Every structure is written in C-alpha cells, then in structure tokens.
Amino acid sequence: MAKVVRTTFLFDDQLLRLSSAGHEISPAFVEGHISRDELLRQLPDAEALICLLTDVIDGPLLDRAPRLRVVANVAVGYENIDLRAARARGIMVTNTPDVLTEATADLTLALLLATARRVVEGDGAVRAGAFPAWGLCQPLLGTDVHRCTLGIVGLGRIGTAVARRAALGFGMTVLYAGRMRNTLAEDDLGVEFAPLDRLLRESDIVTLHVPLTEETRHMIDRDALRTMKPTALLINVARGAIVDEAALVDALQKGDIAGAGIDVFEREPKVHEGLRALHERVVLTPHLGSATEATRRAMARLAVDNVLAVLSGDPPPSPVG
Ligand code: GLV
C-alpha cells in the first residue's frame, strides 16, 4: 500500500481505482488551491503525487518527499516541474498527452472563429439592445476564415490537429514553423514549412502550439508582433509566457495587429489590465483548452494509469523526458 497525495479534485471512479489497488489517498485536496505548506505537510510519506500545472514542483519541495516515486501532472505541459531535480532524486514524471489534443484544437478554432467573426462583440451588442442596422458596411465586419493563410507555430500533436481542421475543414493555406519538419503532415494535409519570420509576415492568422521552454519564452515579442500583418490575428492556447503580454497590448493598441484570441496568460490567473480593457477583436478565455467533461475525465484516468503503473513497478504509459 502506498500513500498517494493529490493537489486536485479527482473523479470518483479514479479515486476508486487507486483505493481498489490498495493505496491510501491523502485528503490534501481542498476546493480551490492547496497551499504549498499543506502540500509539504502531506509529502514526507507519499509515494505518488498527482498535481496540476499550477503546482510548482521544485527541488526544495521534492526534498521533503524522500519516498516519492512518481509525480503525475494532470496536463500535457509540465514546465511547472523541475525535471532535473526529479531525475536527480530518481522520481518519475508523467503527463497527459494525446487525450486532450482534439479538445484543445477545438478550442483553438473556437477562439479563432470568435475573434475573426467578432462573435463576442456581436453577442454583447444584441444583449445591450444595440442591434446594429444591417448594412453593407456595418460596424462588426470581420475577417474571412475560409481560405485564409494560417500560420501554426509548433506542429506537434495539437498543432497538427489544428492544421487538419484548417486545411480540410476551412480550405486554409497552412504554413508551419518549428524545430522539426513534419513531412507526414506535409504529405497528408499539404501544409508548408516556413521559417518563423516568413510565417509571421505572410499569415492572416497565427496560432501558437509550442511548449513553454527557455527557448520559446517571449518568442512572440515586440519585433515578432511588428512583423505580422496589421490585419492579422494572434491565437494562443499554449502558454501565456510564449507571448510578451505587455508587447501584445501595445501592438493591439497601436494597430500593429488587428486582434487576438487568448486562452492562456503570462501570470495566470492575473490578466494584463490593458488586455482586459480591449474588446474590439479581442476574445479572452480562462485557460479552457482541455475543459470538456470527457477530456478532463480522460486526463484524470491517464494520470491514475501512470501512478498505478509506477507503484506496481511497471513503466508508466506517458513518462516525460
Ligand atoms: C493545459 O494547459 C495542459 O498543459 O494540459
């Protein structure tokens, strides 16, 4: 029997799987966010930790968990975990890839469409009783989505799922940038590899799908935003810090780009005041990429699969690194 500490709500069926396997589940989870102090109190005899991307799992915290064998992040991104510190202590780290790919790609398209076609502004106008008169040049004219040029930065699992929707569903021309060529997607979907600079210059809509690393932090900075077309839209469902949020506000205010659909922020849950003040062609959502019931259940299931595997001495299905 091992003690499993969780910082998050887990669905009952997953708690049952852990307890049926004979493990003790800590009551650490509290509605909202467990404090670091409380987590530190729970860790000394824990063998598994199930956590969220909002939990900072670093060396000093792992030092307080001498029996820990696995950290199971319930997220695909894992920049909240110091991998080197975990490795040095012989602790396995796992994440939840694949199960959230399609839901996150769906949200990308939702933000892209809402921003381009000014859905939220339209909703606001109707609710405010300010239904604009129908006219050829009415106030809420948007940007064509079908057959536009979409620039995808990072053609991994989620980027590819977005490319499929864009190329096959909307007839878009898709450019992509990234560390590696994806020749399978080039053959299947007709997407074209382009250096980032060209992608930014030529795309009508740019969408970000890279992990947050030292290399990608502020990848979309003032210069990158100035390189984009003044009519272009930026969509970010990856990580907030890939974009310099202050520079984005500036670019939107000055008209360096036309709009943005943003699901992730540099200092979540804080959102730059300037961004919140912008309504025209700016749509903001609170990190909803994987937020569907079925996807969240699948993420919880995979995290528990990972824990159960490690605790029984088997390789976990989705190790990191
Ligand atoms: C969500 O942002 C995730 O990394 O799963």
CSV table of N, CA, C and O in Angstrom, one decimal, residues 136-236:
chain,number,residue,atom,x,y,z
A,136,LEU,N,-24.2,47.2,-45.7
A,136,LEU,CA,-23.1,46.6,-46.3
A,136,LEU,C,-21.8,46.8,-45.5
A,136,LEU,O,-20.9,46.0,-45.5
A,137,CYS,N,-21.7,48.0,-44.9
A,137,CYS,CA,-20.5,48.2,-44.1
A,137,CYS,C,-20.9,48.4,-42.7
A,137,CYS,O,-20.7,49.5,-42.1
A,138,GLN,N,-21.5,47.4,-42.1
A,138,GLN,CA,-21.9,47.5,-40.7
A,138,GLN,C,-20.7,47.5,-39.7
A,138,GLN,O,-19.6,47.1,-40.1
A,139,PRO,N,-20.9,47.8,-38.5
A,139,PRO,CA,-19.7,48.0,-37.6
A,139,PRO,C,-18.9,46.7,-37.3
A,139,PRO,O,-17.8,46.8,-37.0
A,140,LEU,N,-19.6,45.6,-37.3
A,140,LEU,CA,-18.9,44.4,-36.9
A,140,LEU,C,-18.4,43.5,-38.1
A,140,LEU,O,-18.4,42.3,-38.0
A,141,LEU,N,-17.9,44.2,-39.1
A,141,LEU,CA,-17.3,43.4,-40.2
A,141,LEU,C,-16.0,42.7,-39.6
A,141,LEU,O,-15.2,43.2,-38.9
A,142,GLY,N,-15.9,41.4,-40.1
A,142,GLY,CA,-14.8,40.6,-39.6
A,142,GLY,C,-13.8,40.2,-40.7
A,142,GLY,O,-13.7,40.9,-41.7
A,143,THR,N,-13.1,39.1,-40.4
A,143,THR,CA,-12.1,38.7,-41.3
A,143,THR,C,-12.5,37.3,-41.8
A,143,THR,O,-13.0,36.5,-41.0
A,144,ASP,N,-12.3,37.0,-43.1
A,144,ASP,CA,-12.6,35.7,-43.6
A,144,ASP,C,-11.7,34.7,-43.0
A,144,ASP,O,-10.5,34.8,-42.9
A,145,VAL,N,-12.3,33.6,-42.6
A,145,VAL,CA,-11.6,32.4,-42.1
A,145,VAL,C,-11.3,31.4,-43.2
A,145,VAL,O,-10.2,30.9,-43.3
A,146,HIS,N,-12.3,31.1,-43.9
A,146,HIS,CA,-12.1,30.1,-45.0
A,146,HIS,C,-11.1,30.6,-46.0
A,146,HIS,O,-11.0,31.8,-46.3
A,147,ARG,N,-10.2,29.7,-46.4
A,147,ARG,CA,-9.2,30.0,-47.4
A,147,ARG,C,-8.2,31.1,-47.0
A,147,ARG,O,-7.5,31.7,-47.9
A,148,CYS,N,-8.1,31.5,-45.7
A,148,CYS,CA,-7.1,32.4,-45.3
A,148,CYS,C,-5.8,31.7,-45.2
A,148,CYS,O,-5.7,30.4,-45.3
A,149,THR,N,-4.7,32.4,-44.9
A,149,THR,CA,-3.4,31.7,-44.6
A,149,THR,C,-3.3,31.6,-43.1
A,149,THR,O,-3.3,32.7,-42.4
A,150,LEU,N,-3.1,30.4,-42.6
A,150,LEU,CA,-3.0,30.2,-41.1
A,150,LEU,C,-1.5,29.8,-40.9
A,150,LEU,O,-1.0,28.9,-41.5
A,151,GLY,N,-0.9,30.5,-39.9
A,151,GLY,CA,0.5,30.2,-39.5
A,151,GLY,C,0.4,29.4,-38.2
A,151,GLY,O,0.0,30.0,-37.2
A,152,ILE,N,0.9,28.2,-38.2
A,152,ILE,CA,0.9,27.4,-37.0
A,152,ILE,C,2.3,27.3,-36.4
A,152,ILE,O,3.2,26.8,-37.1
A,153,VAL,N,2.5,27.8,-35.3
A,153,VAL,CA,3.9,27.8,-34.7
A,153,VAL,C,3.9,26.5,-33.8
A,153,VAL,O,3.3,26.5,-32.7
A,154,GLY,N,4.6,25.5,-34.2
A,154,GLY,CA,4.7,24.3,-33.5
A,154,GLY,C,3.7,23.2,-34.0
A,154,GLY,O,2.5,23.3,-33.7
A,155,LEU,N,4.2,22.3,-34.9
A,155,LEU,CA,3.3,21.4,-35.5
A,155,LEU,C,3.4,20.0,-34.8
A,155,LEU,O,3.8,19.0,-35.4
A,156,GLY,N,3.2,20.0,-33.5
A,156,GLY,CA,3.2,18.7,-32.7
A,156,GLY,C,1.7,18.2,-32.8
A,156,GLY,O,1.0,18.3,-33.8
A,157,ARG,N,1.4,17.5,-31.7
A,157,ARG,CA,0.0,16.8,-31.7
A,157,ARG,C,-1.1,17.8,-31.9
A,157,ARG,O,-2.0,17.7,-32.8
A,158,ILE,N,-1.1,18.9,-31.1
A,158,ILE,CA,-2.2,19.8,-31.1
A,158,ILE,C,-2.1,20.7,-32.4
A,158,ILE,O,-3.1,20.9,-33.0
A,159,GLY,N,-0.9,21.1,-32.7
A,159,GLY,CA,-0.8,21.9,-33.9
A,159,GLY,C,-1.3,21.1,-35.1
A,159,GLY,O,-1.9,21.7,-36.0
A,160,THR,N,-1.0,19.9,-35.2
A,160,THR,CA,-1.4,19.0,-36.3
A,160,THR,C,-2.9,18.9,-36.4
A,160,THR,O,-3.5,18.9,-37.4
A,161,ALA,N,-3.5,18.7,-35.2
A,161,ALA,CA,-5.0,18.6,-35.1
A,161,ALA,C,-5.6,19.9,-35.6
A,161,ALA,O,-6.7,19.9,-36.2
A,162,VAL,N,-5.0,21.1,-35.3
A,162,VAL,CA,-5.5,22.4,-35.8
A,162,VAL,C,-5.3,22.4,-37.3
A,162,VAL,O,-6.2,22.8,-38.0
A,163,ALA,N,-4.1,22.0,-37.8
A,163,ALA,CA,-3.9,22.0,-39.2
A,163,ALA,C,-4.9,21.2,-40.0
A,163,ALA,O,-5.4,21.6,-41.1
A,164,ARG,N,-5.3,20.0,-39.4
A,164,ARG,CA,-6.3,19.2,-40.1
A,164,ARG,C,-7.6,19.9,-40.2
A,164,ARG,O,-8.2,20.0,-41.3
A,165,ARG,N,-8.0,20.5,-39.1
A,165,ARG,CA,-9.3,21.3,-39.2
A,165,ARG,C,-9.2,22.4,-40.2
A,165,ARG,O,-10.1,22.7,-41.0
A,166,ALA,N,-8.0,23.1,-40.2
A,166,ALA,CA,-7.9,24.3,-41.0
A,166,ALA,C,-7.8,24.0,-42.5
A,166,ALA,O,-8.5,24.6,-43.3
A,167,ALA,N,-7.0,22.9,-42.8
A,167,ALA,CA,-6.7,22.6,-44.2
A,167,ALA,C,-7.9,21.9,-44.8
A,167,ALA,O,-8.4,22.3,-45.9
A,168,LEU,N,-8.5,20.9,-44.1
A,168,LEU,CA,-9.5,20.1,-44.6
A,168,LEU,C,-10.9,20.7,-44.4
A,168,LEU,O,-11.8,20.6,-45.3
A,169,GLY,N,-11.1,21.4,-43.3
A,169,GLY,CA,-12.4,21.9,-43.0
A,169,GLY,C,-12.6,23.3,-43.6
A,169,GLY,O,-13.7,23.6,-44.0
A,170,PHE,N,-11.6,24.1,-43.6
A,170,PHE,CA,-11.8,25.5,-44.0
A,170,PHE,C,-11.0,25.9,-45.2
A,170,PHE,O,-11.0,27.0,-45.6
A,171,GLY,N,-10.3,24.9,-45.8
A,171,GLY,CA,-9.6,25.2,-47.1
A,171,GLY,C,-8.5,26.2,-46.9
A,171,GLY,O,-8.2,27.0,-47.8
A,172,MET,N,-7.9,26.3,-45.7
A,172,MET,CA,-6.9,27.3,-45.4
A,172,MET,C,-5.6,26.9,-46.0
A,172,MET,O,-5.3,25.7,-46.1
A,173,THR,N,-4.7,27.8,-46.4
A,173,THR,CA,-3.3,27.6,-46.7
A,173,THR,C,-2.6,27.6,-45.4
A,173,THR,O,-2.7,28.5,-44.6
A,174,VAL,N,-1.9,26.5,-45.1
A,174,VAL,CA,-1.3,26.4,-43.7
A,174,VAL,C,0.2,26.4,-43.8
A,174,VAL,O,0.8,25.5,-44.5
A,175,LEU,N,0.8,27.4,-43.2
A,175,LEU,CA,2.2,27.4,-43.0
A,175,LEU,C,2.5,26.9,-41.6
A,175,LEU,O,1.7,27.2,-40.7
A,176,TYR,N,3.7,26.3,-41.4
A,176,TYR,CA,4.0,26.0,-40.0
A,176,TYR,C,5.5,26.2,-39.8
A,176,TYR,O,6.3,26.1,-40.7
A,177,ALA,N,5.8,26.5,-38.6
A,177,ALA,CA,7.2,26.7,-38.2
A,177,ALA,C,7.5,25.9,-37.0
A,177,ALA,O,6.5,25.5,-36.2
A,178,GLY,N,8.7,25.5,-36.8
A,178,GLY,CA,9.0,24.6,-35.6
A,178,GLY,C,10.4,24.1,-35.7
A,178,GLY,O,11.1,24.4,-36.7
A,179,ARG,N,10.8,23.4,-34.7
A,179,ARG,CA,12.2,22.9,-34.7
A,179,ARG,C,12.4,21.8,-35.7
A,179,ARG,O,13.5,21.5,-36.2
A,180,MET,N,11.3,21.1,-36.0
A,180,MET,CA,11.4,19.9,-36.9
A,180,MET,C,10.4,20.0,-38.0
A,180,MET,O,9.3,20.4,-37.8
A,181,ARG,N,10.8,19.4,-39.1
A,181,ARG,CA,9.8,19.3,-40.2
A,181,ARG,C,8.9,18.1,-39.9
A,181,ARG,O,9.2,17.1,-39.3
A,182,ASN,N,7.6,18.3,-40.3
A,182,ASN,CA,6.6,17.2,-40.1
A,182,ASN,C,6.2,16.8,-41.5
A,182,ASN,O,5.2,17.3,-42.1
A,183,THR,N,7.0,15.9,-42.1
A,183,THR,CA,6.7,15.5,-43.5
A,183,THR,C,5.4,14.7,-43.7
A,183,THR,O,4.8,14.8,-44.7
A,184,LEU,N,5.0,14.0,-42.6
A,184,LEU,CA,3.8,13.3,-42.7
A,184,LEU,C,2.6,14.3,-42.9
A,184,LEU,O,1.8,14.1,-43.8
A,185,ALA,N,2.6,15.4,-42.1
A,185,ALA,CA,1.6,16.4,-42.2
A,185,ALA,C,1.7,17.1,-43.5
A,185,ALA,O,0.7,17.5,-44.1
A,186,GLU,N,2.9,17.3,-44.0
A,186,GLU,CA,3.1,18.0,-45.3
A,186,GLU,C,2.4,17.2,-46.4
A,186,GLU,O,1.7,17.7,-47.2
A,187,ASP,N,2.6,15.8,-46.3
A,187,ASP,CA,2.0,15.0,-47.4
A,187,ASP,C,0.5,14.8,-47.2
A,187,ASP,O,-0.2,14.9,-48.2
A,188,ASP,N,0.1,14.6,-46.0
A,188,ASP,CA,-1.3,14.4,-45.7
A,188,ASP,C,-2.2,15.6,-45.9
A,188,ASP,O,-3.3,15.5,-46.3
A,189,LEU,N,-1.7,16.7,-45.4
A,189,LEU,CA,-2.5,17.9,-45.3
A,189,LEU,C,-2.1,19.1,-46.2
A,189,LEU,O,-2.8,20.1,-46.3
A,190,GLY,N,-1.0,18.9,-46.8
A,190,GLY,CA,-0.5,20.0,-47.7
A,190,GLY,C,0.0,21.2,-47.0
A,190,GLY,O,0.1,22.3,-47.6
A,191,VAL,N,0.4,21.0,-45.7
A,191,VAL,CA,1.0,22.2,-45.0
A,191,VAL,C,2.4,22.4,-45.5
A,191,VAL,O,3.1,21.5,-45.9
A,192,GLU,N,2.8,23.7,-45.3
A,192,GLU,CA,4.2,24.1,-45.8
A,192,GLU,C,5.1,24.6,-44.7
A,192,GLU,O,4.6,25.5,-43.9
A,193,PHE,N,6.3,24.1,-44.6
A,193,PHE,CA,7.2,24.5,-43.6
A,193,PHE,C,7.7,25.9,-44.0
A,193,PHE,O,8.0,26.2,-45.1
A,194,ALA,N,7.8,26.8,-43.0
A,194,ALA,CA,8.3,28.1,-43.3
A,194,ALA,C,9.1,28.6,-42.0
A,194,ALA,O,8.8,28.3,-40.9
A,195,PRO,N,10.2,29.4,-42.3
A,195,PRO,CA,10.9,30.0,-41.1
A,195,PRO,C,9.9,30.9,-40.4
A,195,PRO,O,9.0,31.5,-41.0
A,196,LEU,N,10.0,31.1,-39.1
A,196,LEU,CA,9.1,31.9,-38.3
A,196,LEU,C,8.8,33.3,-38.9
A,196,LEU,O,7.7,33.7,-39.0
A,197,ASP,N,9.9,33.9,-39.3
A,197,ASP,CA,9.8,35.2,-39.8
A,197,ASP,C,8.9,35.3,-41.1
A,197,ASP,O,8.0,36.2,-41.1
A,198,ARG,N,9.0,34.3,-41.9
A,198,ARG,CA,8.1,34.3,-43.1
A,198,ARG,C,6.7,34.0,-42.7
A,198,ARG,O,5.7,34.6,-43.2
A,199,LEU,N,6.5,33.0,-41.8
A,199,LEU,CA,5.2,32.7,-41.3
A,199,LEU,C,4.5,33.9,-40.7
A,199,LEU,O,3.3,34.2,-41.0
A,200,LEU,N,5.2,34.7,-39.9
A,200,LEU,CA,4.6,35.9,-39.3
A,200,LEU,C,4.3,36.9,-40.4
A,200,LEU,O,3.2,37.6,-40.3
A,201,ARG,N,5.1,37.1,-41.4
A,201,ARG,CA,4.9,38.1,-42.4
A,201,ARG,C,3.7,37.7,-43.3
A,201,ARG,O,2.9,38.6,-43.7
A,202,GLU,N,3.5,36.4,-43.6
A,202,GLU,CA,2.5,36.0,-44.6
A,202,GLU,C,1.2,35.6,-44.0
A,202,GLU,O,0.2,35.4,-44.8
A,203,SER,N,1.1,35.3,-42.7
A,203,SER,CA,-0.2,34.7,-42.2
A,203,SER,C,-1.2,35.7,-41.9
A,203,SER,O,-0.9,36.8,-41.4
A,204,ASP,N,-2.5,35.3,-42.2
A,204,ASP,CA,-3.6,36.2,-41.8
A,204,ASP,C,-3.9,35.9,-40.3
A,204,ASP,O,-4.4,36.8,-39.6
A,205,ILE,N,-3.7,34.7,-39.9
A,205,ILE,CA,-3.9,34.3,-38.5
A,205,ILE,C,-2.7,33.4,-38.1
A,205,ILE,O,-2.3,32.6,-38.8
A,206,VAL,N,-2.2,33.8,-36.9
A,206,VAL,CA,-1.1,33.0,-36.3
A,206,VAL,C,-1.6,32.3,-35.1
A,206,VAL,O,-2.2,32.9,-34.2
A,207,THR,N,-1.3,31.0,-35.0
A,207,THR,CA,-1.7,30.3,-33.8
A,207,THR,C,-0.5,29.5,-33.2
A,207,THR,O,0.3,29.0,-33.9
A,208,LEU,N,-0.4,29.6,-31.8
A,208,LEU,CA,0.8,29.1,-31.1
A,208,LEU,C,0.5,27.7,-30.5
A,208,LEU,O,-0.4,27.5,-29.8
A,209,HIS,N,1.4,26.8,-30.8
A,209,HIS,CA,1.3,25.4,-30.2
A,209,HIS,C,2.6,24.8,-29.8
A,209,HIS,O,2.8,23.6,-30.0
A,210,VAL,N,3.5,25.6,-29.3
A,210,VAL,CA,4.8,25.1,-28.8
A,210,VAL,C,4.7,25.0,-27.2
A,210,VAL,O,3.9,25.8,-26.6
A,211,PRO,N,5.5,24.2,-26.6
A,211,PRO,CA,5.6,24.1,-25.2
A,211,PRO,C,6.3,25.4,-24.7
A,211,PRO,O,7.1,26.0,-25.5
A,212,LEU,N,6.1,25.7,-23.4
A,212,LEU,CA,6.9,26.8,-22.8
A,212,LEU,C,8.3,26.3,-22.4
A,212,LEU,O,8.3,25.4,-21.5
A,213,THR,N,9.3,26.8,-23.0
A,213,THR,CA,10.7,26.5,-22.6
A,213,THR,C,11.5,27.8,-22.6
A,213,THR,O,11.0,28.8,-23.0
A,214,GLU,N,12.7,27.7,-22.2
A,214,GLU,CA,13.5,28.9,-22.2
A,214,GLU,C,13.6,29.5,-23.6
A,214,GLU,O,13.7,30.7,-23.8
A,215,GLU,N,13.6,28.6,-24.6
A,215,GLU,CA,13.7,29.0,-26.0
A,215,GLU,C,12.4,29.7,-26.5
A,215,GLU,O,12.5,30.5,-27.3
A,216,THR,N,11.3,29.2,-26.0
A,216,THR,CA,10.0,29.8,-26.5
A,216,THR,C,9.5,30.9,-25.7
A,216,THR,O,8.5,31.6,-26.1
A,217,ARG,N,10.0,31.2,-24.5
A,217,ARG,CA,9.5,32.3,-23.7
A,217,ARG,C,9.7,33.6,-24.4
A,217,ARG,O,10.7,33.9,-25.0
A,218,HIS,N,8.6,34.3,-24.5
A,218,HIS,CA,8.6,35.6,-25.3
A,218,HIS,C,9.0,35.5,-26.7
A,218,HIS,O,9.6,36.4,-27.3
A,219,MET,N,8.7,34.3,-27.3
A,219,MET,CA,9.0,34.1,-28.7
A,219,MET,C,8.3,35.1,-29.5
A,219,MET,O,8.7,35.6,-30.5
A,220,ILE,N,7.0,35.4,-29.1
A,220,ILE,CA,6.2,36.4,-29.8
A,220,ILE,C,6.4,37.7,-29.0
A,220,ILE,O,5.7,38.0,-28.0
A,221,ASP,N,7.4,38.5,-29.4
A,221,ASP,CA,7.8,39.7,-28.7
A,221,ASP,C,7.4,40.9,-29.6
A,221,ASP,O,6.7,40.7,-30.6
A,222,ARG,N,7.8,42.1,-29.2
A,222,ARG,CA,7.5,43.3,-29.9
A,222,ARG,C,7.9,43.2,-31.4
A,222,ARG,O,7.1,43.5,-32.3
A,223,ASP,N,9.1,42.7,-31.7
A,223,ASP,CA,9.5,42.6,-33.1
A,223,ASP,C,8.6,41.6,-33.9
A,223,ASP,O,8.3,41.8,-35.0
A,224,ALA,N,8.3,40.4,-33.2
A,224,ALA,CA,7.5,39.4,-33.9
A,224,ALA,C,6.1,40.0,-34.2
A,224,ALA,O,5.6,39.8,-35.3
A,225,LEU,N,5.6,40.8,-33.3
A,225,LEU,CA,4.3,41.3,-33.5
A,225,LEU,C,4.3,42.4,-34.6
A,225,LEU,O,3.4,42.5,-35.4
A,226,ARG,N,5.4,43.1,-34.7
A,226,ARG,CA,5.5,44.1,-35.7
A,226,ARG,C,5.7,43.5,-37.1
A,226,ARG,O,5.4,44.1,-38.1
A,227,THR,N,6.2,42.2,-37.1
A,227,THR,CA,6.4,41.5,-38.3
A,227,THR,C,5.1,41.1,-38.9
A,227,THR,O,5.0,40.9,-40.1
A,228,MET,N,4.1,40.8,-38.1
A,228,MET,CA,2.8,40.4,-38.5
A,228,MET,C,2.1,41.4,-39.3
A,228,MET,O,2.4,42.6,-39.2
A,229,LYS,N,1.1,41.0,-40.1
A,229,LYS,CA,0.3,42.0,-40.9
A,229,LYS,C,-0.5,42.8,-40.0
A,229,LYS,O,-1.0,42.3,-39.0
A,230,PRO,N,-0.8,44.0,-40.3
A,230,PRO,CA,-1.7,44.9,-39.4
A,230,PRO,C,-3.1,44.3,-39.4
A,230,PRO,O,-3.9,44.7,-38.5
A,231,THR,N,-3.4,43.5,-40.3
A,231,THR,CA,-4.8,42.9,-40.3
A,231,THR,C,-4.8,41.5,-39.7
A,231,THR,O,-5.8,40.9,-39.6
A,232,ALA,N,-3.6,41.1,-39.2
A,232,ALA,CA,-3.6,39.7,-38.7
A,232,ALA,C,-4.1,39.5,-37.3
A,232,ALA,O,-4.2,40.5,-36.5
A,233,LEU,N,-4.5,38.3,-36.9
A,233,LEU,CA,-4.9,37.9,-35.6
A,233,LEU,C,-4.0,36.9,-35.0
A,233,LEU,O,-3.4,36.1,-35.7
A,234,LEU,N,-3.8,37.0,-33.7
A,234,LEU,CA,-3.0,36.1,-32.9
A,234,LEU,C,-3.8,35.2,-32.0
A,234,LEU,O,-4.6,35.7,-31.3
A,235,ILE,N,-3.6,33.9,-32.1
A,235,ILE,CA,-4.4,33.0,-31.2
A,235,ILE,C,-3.4,32.2,-30.3
A,235,ILE,O,-2.4,31.7,-30.8
A,236,ASN,N,-3.6,32.2,-29.0
A,236,ASN,CA,-2.7,31.5,-28.1
A,236,ASN,C,-3.5,30.6,-27.1
A,236,ASN,O,-4.2,31.1,-26.3
